[in-house]
mmCIF file of C-alpha atoms in Angstrom:
data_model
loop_
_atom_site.group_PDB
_atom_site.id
_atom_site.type_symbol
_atom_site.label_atom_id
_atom_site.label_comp_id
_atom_site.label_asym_id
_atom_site.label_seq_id
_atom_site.Cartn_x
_atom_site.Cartn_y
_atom_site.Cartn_z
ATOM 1 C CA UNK A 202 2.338 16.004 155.045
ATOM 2 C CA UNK A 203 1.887 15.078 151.458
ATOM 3 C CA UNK A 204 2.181 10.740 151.436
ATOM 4 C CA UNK A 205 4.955 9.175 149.446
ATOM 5 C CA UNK A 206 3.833 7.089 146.600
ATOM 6 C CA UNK A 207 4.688 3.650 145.627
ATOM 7 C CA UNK A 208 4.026 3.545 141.437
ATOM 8 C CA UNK A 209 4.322 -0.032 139.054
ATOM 9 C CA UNK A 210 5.783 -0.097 135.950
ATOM 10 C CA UNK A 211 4.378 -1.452 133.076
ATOM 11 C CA UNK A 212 6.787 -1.832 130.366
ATOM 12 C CA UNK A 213 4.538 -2.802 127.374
ATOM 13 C CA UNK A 214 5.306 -4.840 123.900
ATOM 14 C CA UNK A 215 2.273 -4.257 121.726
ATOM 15 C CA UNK A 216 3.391 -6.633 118.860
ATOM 16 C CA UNK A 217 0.601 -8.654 120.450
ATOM 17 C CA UNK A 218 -2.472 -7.042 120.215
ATOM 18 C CA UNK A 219 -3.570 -7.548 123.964
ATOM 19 C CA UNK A 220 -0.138 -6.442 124.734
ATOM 20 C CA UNK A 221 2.657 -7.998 127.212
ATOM 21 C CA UNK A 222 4.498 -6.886 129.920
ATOM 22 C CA UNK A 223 8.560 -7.049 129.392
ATOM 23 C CA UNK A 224 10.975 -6.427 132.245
ATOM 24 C CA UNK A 225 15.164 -5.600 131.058
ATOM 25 C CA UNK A 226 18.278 -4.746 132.168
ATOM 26 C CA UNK A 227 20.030 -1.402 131.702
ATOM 27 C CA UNK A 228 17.384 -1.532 129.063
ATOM 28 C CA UNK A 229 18.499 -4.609 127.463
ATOM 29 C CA UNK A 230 17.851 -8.460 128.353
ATOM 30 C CA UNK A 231 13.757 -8.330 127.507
ATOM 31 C CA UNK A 232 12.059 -11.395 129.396
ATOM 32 C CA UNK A 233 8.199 -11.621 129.892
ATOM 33 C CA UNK A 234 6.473 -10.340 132.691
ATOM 34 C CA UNK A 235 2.597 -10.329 131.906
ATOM 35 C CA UNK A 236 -0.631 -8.611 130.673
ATOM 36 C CA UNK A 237 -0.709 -5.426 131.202
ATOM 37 C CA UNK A 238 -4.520 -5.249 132.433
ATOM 38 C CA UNK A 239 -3.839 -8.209 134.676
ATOM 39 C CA UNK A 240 -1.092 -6.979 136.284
ATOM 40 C CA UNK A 241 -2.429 -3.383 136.876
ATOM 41 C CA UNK A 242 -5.287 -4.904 138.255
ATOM 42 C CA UNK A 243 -3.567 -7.212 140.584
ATOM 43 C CA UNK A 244 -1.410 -3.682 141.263
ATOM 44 C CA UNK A 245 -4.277 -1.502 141.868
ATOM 45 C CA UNK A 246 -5.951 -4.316 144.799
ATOM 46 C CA UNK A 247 -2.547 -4.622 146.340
ATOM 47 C CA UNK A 248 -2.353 -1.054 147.253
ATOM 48 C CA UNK A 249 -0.314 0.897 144.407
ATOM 49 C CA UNK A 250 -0.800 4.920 144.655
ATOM 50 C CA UNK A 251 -0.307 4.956 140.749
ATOM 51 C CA UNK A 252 0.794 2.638 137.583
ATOM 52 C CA UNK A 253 2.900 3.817 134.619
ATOM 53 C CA UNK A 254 2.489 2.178 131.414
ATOM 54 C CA UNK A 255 5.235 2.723 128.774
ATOM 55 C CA UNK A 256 4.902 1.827 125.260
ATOM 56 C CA UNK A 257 8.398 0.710 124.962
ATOM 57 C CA UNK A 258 7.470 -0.210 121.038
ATOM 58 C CA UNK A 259 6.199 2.623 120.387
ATOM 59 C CA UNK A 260 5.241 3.323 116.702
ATOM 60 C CA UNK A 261 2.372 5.395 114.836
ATOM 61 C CA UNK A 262 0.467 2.400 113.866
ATOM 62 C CA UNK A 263 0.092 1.158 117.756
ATOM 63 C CA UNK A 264 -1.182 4.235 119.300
ATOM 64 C CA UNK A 265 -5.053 2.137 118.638
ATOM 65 C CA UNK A 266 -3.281 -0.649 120.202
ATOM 66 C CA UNK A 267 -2.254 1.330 123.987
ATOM 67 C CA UNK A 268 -5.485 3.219 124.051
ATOM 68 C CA UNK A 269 -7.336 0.092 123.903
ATOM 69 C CA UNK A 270 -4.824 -1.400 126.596
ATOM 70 C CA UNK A 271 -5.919 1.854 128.664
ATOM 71 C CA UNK A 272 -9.177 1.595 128.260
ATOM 72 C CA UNK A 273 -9.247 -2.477 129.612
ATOM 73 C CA UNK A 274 -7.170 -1.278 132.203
ATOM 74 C CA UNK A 275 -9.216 1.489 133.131
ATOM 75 C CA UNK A 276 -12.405 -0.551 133.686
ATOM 76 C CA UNK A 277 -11.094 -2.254 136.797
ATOM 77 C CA UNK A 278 -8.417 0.128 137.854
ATOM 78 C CA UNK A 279 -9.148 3.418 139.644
ATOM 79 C CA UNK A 280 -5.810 5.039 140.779
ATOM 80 C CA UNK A 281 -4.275 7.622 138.548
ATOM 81 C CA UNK A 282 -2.617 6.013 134.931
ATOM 82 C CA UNK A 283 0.203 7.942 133.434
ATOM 83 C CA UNK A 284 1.232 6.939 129.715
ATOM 84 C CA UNK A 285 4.002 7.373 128.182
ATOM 85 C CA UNK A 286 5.939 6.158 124.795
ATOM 86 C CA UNK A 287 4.764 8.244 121.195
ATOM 87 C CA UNK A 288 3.323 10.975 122.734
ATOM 88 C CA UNK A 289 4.804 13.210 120.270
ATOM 89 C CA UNK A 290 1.959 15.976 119.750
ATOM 90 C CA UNK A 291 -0.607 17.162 121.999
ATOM 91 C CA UNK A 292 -3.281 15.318 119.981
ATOM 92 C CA UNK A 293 -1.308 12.083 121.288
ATOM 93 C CA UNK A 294 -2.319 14.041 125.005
ATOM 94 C CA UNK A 295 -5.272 14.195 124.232
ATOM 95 C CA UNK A 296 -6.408 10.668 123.014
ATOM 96 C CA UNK A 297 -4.736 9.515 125.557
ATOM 97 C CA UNK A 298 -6.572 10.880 128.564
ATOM 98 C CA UNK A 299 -9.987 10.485 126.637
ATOM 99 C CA UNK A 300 -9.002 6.251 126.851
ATOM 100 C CA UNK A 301 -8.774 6.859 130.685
ATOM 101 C CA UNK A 302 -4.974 8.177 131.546
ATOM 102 C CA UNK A 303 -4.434 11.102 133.662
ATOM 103 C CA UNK A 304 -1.040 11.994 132.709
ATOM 104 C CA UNK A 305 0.842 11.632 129.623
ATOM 105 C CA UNK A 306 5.362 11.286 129.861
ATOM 106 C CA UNK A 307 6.943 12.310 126.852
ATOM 107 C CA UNK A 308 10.925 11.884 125.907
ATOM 108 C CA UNK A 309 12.558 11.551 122.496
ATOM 109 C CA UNK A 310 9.686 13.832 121.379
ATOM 110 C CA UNK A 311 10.104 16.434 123.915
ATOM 111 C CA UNK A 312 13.816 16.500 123.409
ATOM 112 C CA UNK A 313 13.294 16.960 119.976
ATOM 113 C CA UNK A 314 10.547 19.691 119.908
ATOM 114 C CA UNK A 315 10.395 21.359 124.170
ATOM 115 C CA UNK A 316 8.098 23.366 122.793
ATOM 116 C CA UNK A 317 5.702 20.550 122.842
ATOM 117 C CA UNK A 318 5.682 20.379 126.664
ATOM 118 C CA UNK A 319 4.468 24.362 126.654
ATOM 119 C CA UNK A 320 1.895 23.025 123.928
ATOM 120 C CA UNK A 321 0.655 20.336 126.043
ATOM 121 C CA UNK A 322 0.698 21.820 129.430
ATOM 122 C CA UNK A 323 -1.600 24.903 127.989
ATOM 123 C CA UNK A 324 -4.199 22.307 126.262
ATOM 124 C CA UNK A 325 -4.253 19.683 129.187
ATOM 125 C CA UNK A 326 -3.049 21.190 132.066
ATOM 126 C CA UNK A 327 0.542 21.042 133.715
ATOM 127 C CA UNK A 328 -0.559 18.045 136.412
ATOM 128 C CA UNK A 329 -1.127 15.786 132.884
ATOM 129 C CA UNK A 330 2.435 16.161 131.803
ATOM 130 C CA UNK A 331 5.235 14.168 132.864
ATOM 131 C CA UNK A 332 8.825 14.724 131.229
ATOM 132 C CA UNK A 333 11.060 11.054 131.354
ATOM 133 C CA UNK A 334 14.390 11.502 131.564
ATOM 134 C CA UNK A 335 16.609 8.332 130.899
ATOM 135 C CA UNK A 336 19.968 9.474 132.322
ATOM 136 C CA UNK A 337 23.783 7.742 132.150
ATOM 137 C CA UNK A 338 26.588 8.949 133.977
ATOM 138 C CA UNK A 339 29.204 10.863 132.585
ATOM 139 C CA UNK A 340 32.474 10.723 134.602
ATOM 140 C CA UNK A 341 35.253 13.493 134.123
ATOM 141 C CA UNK A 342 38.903 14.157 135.468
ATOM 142 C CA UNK A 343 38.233 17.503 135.662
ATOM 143 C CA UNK A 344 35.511 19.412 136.269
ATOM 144 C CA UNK A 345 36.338 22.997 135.461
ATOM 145 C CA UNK A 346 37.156 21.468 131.665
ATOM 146 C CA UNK A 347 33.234 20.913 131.406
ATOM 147 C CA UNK A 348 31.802 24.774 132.164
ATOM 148 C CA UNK A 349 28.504 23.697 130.362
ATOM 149 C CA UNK A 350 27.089 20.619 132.283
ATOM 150 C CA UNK A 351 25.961 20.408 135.930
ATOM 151 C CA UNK A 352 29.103 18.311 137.281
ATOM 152 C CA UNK A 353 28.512 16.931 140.722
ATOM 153 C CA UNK A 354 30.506 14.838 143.334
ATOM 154 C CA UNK A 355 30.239 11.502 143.949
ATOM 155 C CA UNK A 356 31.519 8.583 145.845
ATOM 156 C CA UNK A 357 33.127 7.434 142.372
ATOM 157 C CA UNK A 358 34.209 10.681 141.466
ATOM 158 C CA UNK A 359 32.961 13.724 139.405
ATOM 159 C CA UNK A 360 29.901 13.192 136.467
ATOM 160 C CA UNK A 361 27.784 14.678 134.597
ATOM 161 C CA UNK A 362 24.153 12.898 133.441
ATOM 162 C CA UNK A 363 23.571 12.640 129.644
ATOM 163 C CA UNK A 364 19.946 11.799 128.583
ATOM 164 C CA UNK A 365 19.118 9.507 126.132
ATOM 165 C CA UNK A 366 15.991 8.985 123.245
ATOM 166 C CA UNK A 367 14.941 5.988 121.526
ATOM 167 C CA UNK A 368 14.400 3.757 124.778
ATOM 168 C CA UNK A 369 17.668 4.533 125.709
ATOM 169 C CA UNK A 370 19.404 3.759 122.310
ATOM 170 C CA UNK A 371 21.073 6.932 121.545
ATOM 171 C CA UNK A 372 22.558 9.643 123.452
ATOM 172 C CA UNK A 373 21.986 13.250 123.109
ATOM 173 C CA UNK A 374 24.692 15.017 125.311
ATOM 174 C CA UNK A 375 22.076 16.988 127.091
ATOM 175 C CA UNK A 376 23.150 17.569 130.710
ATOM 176 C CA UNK A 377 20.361 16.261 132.438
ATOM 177 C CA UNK A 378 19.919 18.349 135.507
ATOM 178 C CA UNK A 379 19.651 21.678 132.974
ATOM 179 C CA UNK A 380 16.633 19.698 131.332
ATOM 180 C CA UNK A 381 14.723 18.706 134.336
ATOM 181 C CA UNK A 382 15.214 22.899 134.889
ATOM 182 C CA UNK A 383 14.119 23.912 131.095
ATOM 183 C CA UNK A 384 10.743 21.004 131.542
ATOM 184 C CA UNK A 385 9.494 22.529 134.893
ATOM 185 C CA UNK A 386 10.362 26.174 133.171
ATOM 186 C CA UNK A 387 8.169 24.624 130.167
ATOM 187 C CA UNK A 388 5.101 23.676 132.171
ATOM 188 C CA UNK A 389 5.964 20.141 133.059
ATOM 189 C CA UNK A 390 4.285 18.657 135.859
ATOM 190 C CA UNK A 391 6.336 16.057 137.177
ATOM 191 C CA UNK A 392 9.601 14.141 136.002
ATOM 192 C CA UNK A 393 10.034 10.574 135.954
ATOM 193 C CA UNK A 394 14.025 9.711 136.315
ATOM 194 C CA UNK A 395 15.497 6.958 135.197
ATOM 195 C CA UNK A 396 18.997 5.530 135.916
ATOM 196 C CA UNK A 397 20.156 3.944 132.770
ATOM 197 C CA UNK A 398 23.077 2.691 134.726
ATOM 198 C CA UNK A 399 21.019 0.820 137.312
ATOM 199 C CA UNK A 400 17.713 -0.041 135.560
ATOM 200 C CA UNK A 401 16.958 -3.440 136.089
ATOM 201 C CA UNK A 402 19.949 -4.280 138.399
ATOM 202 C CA UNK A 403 18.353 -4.488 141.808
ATOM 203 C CA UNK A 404 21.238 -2.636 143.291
ATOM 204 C CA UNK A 405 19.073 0.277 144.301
ATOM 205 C CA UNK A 406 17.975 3.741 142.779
ATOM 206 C CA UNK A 407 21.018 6.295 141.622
ATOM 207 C CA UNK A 408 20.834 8.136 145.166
ATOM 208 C CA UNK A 409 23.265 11.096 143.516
ATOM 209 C CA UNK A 410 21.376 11.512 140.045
ATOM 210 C CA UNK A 411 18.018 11.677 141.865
ATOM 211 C CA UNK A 412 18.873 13.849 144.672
ATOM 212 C CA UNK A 413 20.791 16.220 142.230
ATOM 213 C CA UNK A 414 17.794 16.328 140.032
ATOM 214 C CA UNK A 415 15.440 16.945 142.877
ATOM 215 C CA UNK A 416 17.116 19.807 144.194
ATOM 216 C CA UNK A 417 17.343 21.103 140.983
ATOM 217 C CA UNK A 418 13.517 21.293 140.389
ATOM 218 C CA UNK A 419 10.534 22.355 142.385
ATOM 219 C CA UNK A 420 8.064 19.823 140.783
ATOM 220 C CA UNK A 421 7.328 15.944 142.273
ATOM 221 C CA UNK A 422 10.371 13.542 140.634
ATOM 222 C CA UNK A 423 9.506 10.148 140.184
ATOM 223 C CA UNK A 424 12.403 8.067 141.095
ATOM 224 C CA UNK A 425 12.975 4.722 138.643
ATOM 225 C CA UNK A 426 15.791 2.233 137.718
ATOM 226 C CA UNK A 427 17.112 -0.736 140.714
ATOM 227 C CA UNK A 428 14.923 -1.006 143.220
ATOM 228 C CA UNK A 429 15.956 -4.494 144.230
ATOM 229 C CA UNK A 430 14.320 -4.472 147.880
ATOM 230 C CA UNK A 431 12.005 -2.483 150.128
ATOM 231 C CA UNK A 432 15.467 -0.560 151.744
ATOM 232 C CA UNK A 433 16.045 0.885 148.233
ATOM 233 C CA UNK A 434 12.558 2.655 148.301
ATOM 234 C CA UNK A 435 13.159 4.227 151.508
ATOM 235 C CA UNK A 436 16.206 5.209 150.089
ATOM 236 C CA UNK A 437 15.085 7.527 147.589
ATOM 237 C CA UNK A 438 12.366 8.951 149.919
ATOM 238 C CA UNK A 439 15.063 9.611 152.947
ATOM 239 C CA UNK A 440 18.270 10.202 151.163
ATOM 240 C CA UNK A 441 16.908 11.488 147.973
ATOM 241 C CA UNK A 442 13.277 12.937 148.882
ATOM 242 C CA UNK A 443 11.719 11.485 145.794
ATOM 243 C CA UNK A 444 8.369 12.106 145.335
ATOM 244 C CA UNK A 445 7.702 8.503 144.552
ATOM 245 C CA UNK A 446 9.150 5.279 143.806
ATOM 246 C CA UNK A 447 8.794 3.487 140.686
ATOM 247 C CA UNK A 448 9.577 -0.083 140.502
ATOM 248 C CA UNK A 449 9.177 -3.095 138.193
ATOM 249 C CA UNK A 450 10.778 -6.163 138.461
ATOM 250 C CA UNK A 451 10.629 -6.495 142.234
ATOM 251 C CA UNK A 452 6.497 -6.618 142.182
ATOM 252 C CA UNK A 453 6.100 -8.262 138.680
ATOM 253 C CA UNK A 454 7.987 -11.740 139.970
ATOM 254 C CA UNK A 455 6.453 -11.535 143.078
ATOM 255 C CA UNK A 456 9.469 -10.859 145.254
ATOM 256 C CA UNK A 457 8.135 -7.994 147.508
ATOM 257 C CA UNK A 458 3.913 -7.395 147.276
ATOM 258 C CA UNK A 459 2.742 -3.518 147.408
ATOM 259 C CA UNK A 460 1.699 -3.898 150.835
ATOM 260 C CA UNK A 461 4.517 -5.396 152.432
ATOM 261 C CA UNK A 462 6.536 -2.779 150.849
ATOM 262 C CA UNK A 463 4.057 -0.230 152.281
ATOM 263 C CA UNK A 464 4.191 -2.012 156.111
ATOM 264 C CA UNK A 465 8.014 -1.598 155.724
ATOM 265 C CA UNK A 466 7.923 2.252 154.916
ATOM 266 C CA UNK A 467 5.226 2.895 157.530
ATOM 267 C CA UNK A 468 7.821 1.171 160.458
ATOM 268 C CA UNK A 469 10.625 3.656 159.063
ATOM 269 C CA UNK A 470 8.090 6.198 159.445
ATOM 270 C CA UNK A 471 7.716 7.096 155.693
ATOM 271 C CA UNK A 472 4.037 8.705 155.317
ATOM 272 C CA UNK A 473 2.200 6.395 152.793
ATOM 273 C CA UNK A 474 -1.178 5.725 152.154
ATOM 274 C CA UNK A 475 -3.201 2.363 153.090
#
């Protein structure tokens, strides 16, 4: 039985050249959280399966600035690193991993170009490229009026899930559970799902999005945006059979540590590793 994982996030300002961690709500509400090597260092002791770092700054002129943030990290840290924020080309995949990342996530770009993610998964193999989708809800009156999005049923009624660019700033109306489909078709590895609407709120993962979008695919999801307690993360392993749990604020302010987290799954008998 393949363990679930339990995977930080790093959300990473780079105005300072060291970098700094930033937690927000619903993207929005930046506060300070830490250095990004301390923190995945402190992660990587406590137990954590894997760490995302996202540029969420992400310009041309800082891609020096997060390889040298990998690289630190990568000295002291020996789990697997995914990336993600201005991978636009598969150069970007490729300086990347040489700083000491194993996987790459690409949005805005890969929304823009999809033929990227075939580019990338041919030059650095599928297991290296992670697809982020940032994804609102979309409620409707009626469903049959919307014949070309994937409308499910909730408990608040029917919606659809648009996916968003920019760090969440602008919409695209792309249905989001036809993406996740087109990515895997693509040669994506592994989606990390984010739920705009609860990202930072602590009132648990978006059970419905990441269900829908894990029965939609046949590759690992990474389920992100809410966790507010250890109950959430079993949540999206026994409701929504996420492949892992991402979570942020809940570990960076010291509310719940890896392990205890861990010791909870384990008693719900949730296969994780120690």
């Amino acid at each position: 039985m393949l363990t679930k994982r339990i995977i930080p996030c790093l959300d990473c300002d780079l105005q300072v050249p060291e970098g700094r961690v930033v937690k927000g709500v619903e993207f929005k509400q930046i506060k300070y959280a830490g250095n990004p090597v301390e923190l995945a260092t402190k992660y990587y002791e406590e137990g954590a399966d894997e760490i995302v770092l996202l540029d969420i700054t992400a310009s041309r002129e800082k891609r020096d600035t997060m390889g040298k943030v990998i690289k630190n990290v990568t000295e002291n840290v020996f789990i697997p690193i995914c990336v993600g924020g201005g991978i636009r080309k598969v150069e970007d995949y490729v300086e990347m991993l040489k700083a000491g990342a194993d996987k790459c996530s690409t949005n805005t770009a890969a929304i823009h170009n999809p033929e990227l993610i075939n580019e990338a998964s041919e030059v650095v193999g599928t297991q290296a490229c992670v697809v982020g989708i940032d994804a609102k809800r979309r409620y409707v009156d009626n469903p049959k009026e919307s014949n070309d999005k994937n409308i499910i049923e909730t408990k608040k009624g029917y919606c659809w899930f648009d996916t968003s660019i920019y760090g969440g700033t602008k919409f695209t109306g792309i249905d989001a559970i036809g993406w996740a489909q087109e990515c895997q078709k693509r040669g994506a590895g592994e989606i990390l799902l984010t739920s705009m609407d609860r990202d930072g709120t602590k009132d648990g993962y978006d059970l419905e999005l990441t269900k829908a979008i894990n029965d939609s695919v046949d590759i690992p999801v990474i389920a992100s945006g809410g966790v507010g307690k250890p109950e959430h993360i079993f949540e999206a392993f026994n409701v929504a059979d996420a492949s892992a749990a991402l979570a942020a604020s809940i570990f960076h302010f010291n509310e719940y540590p890896i392990q205890e987290v861990k010791e909870y799954l384990k008693e719900k008998n949730v296969n994780v590793r120690f």
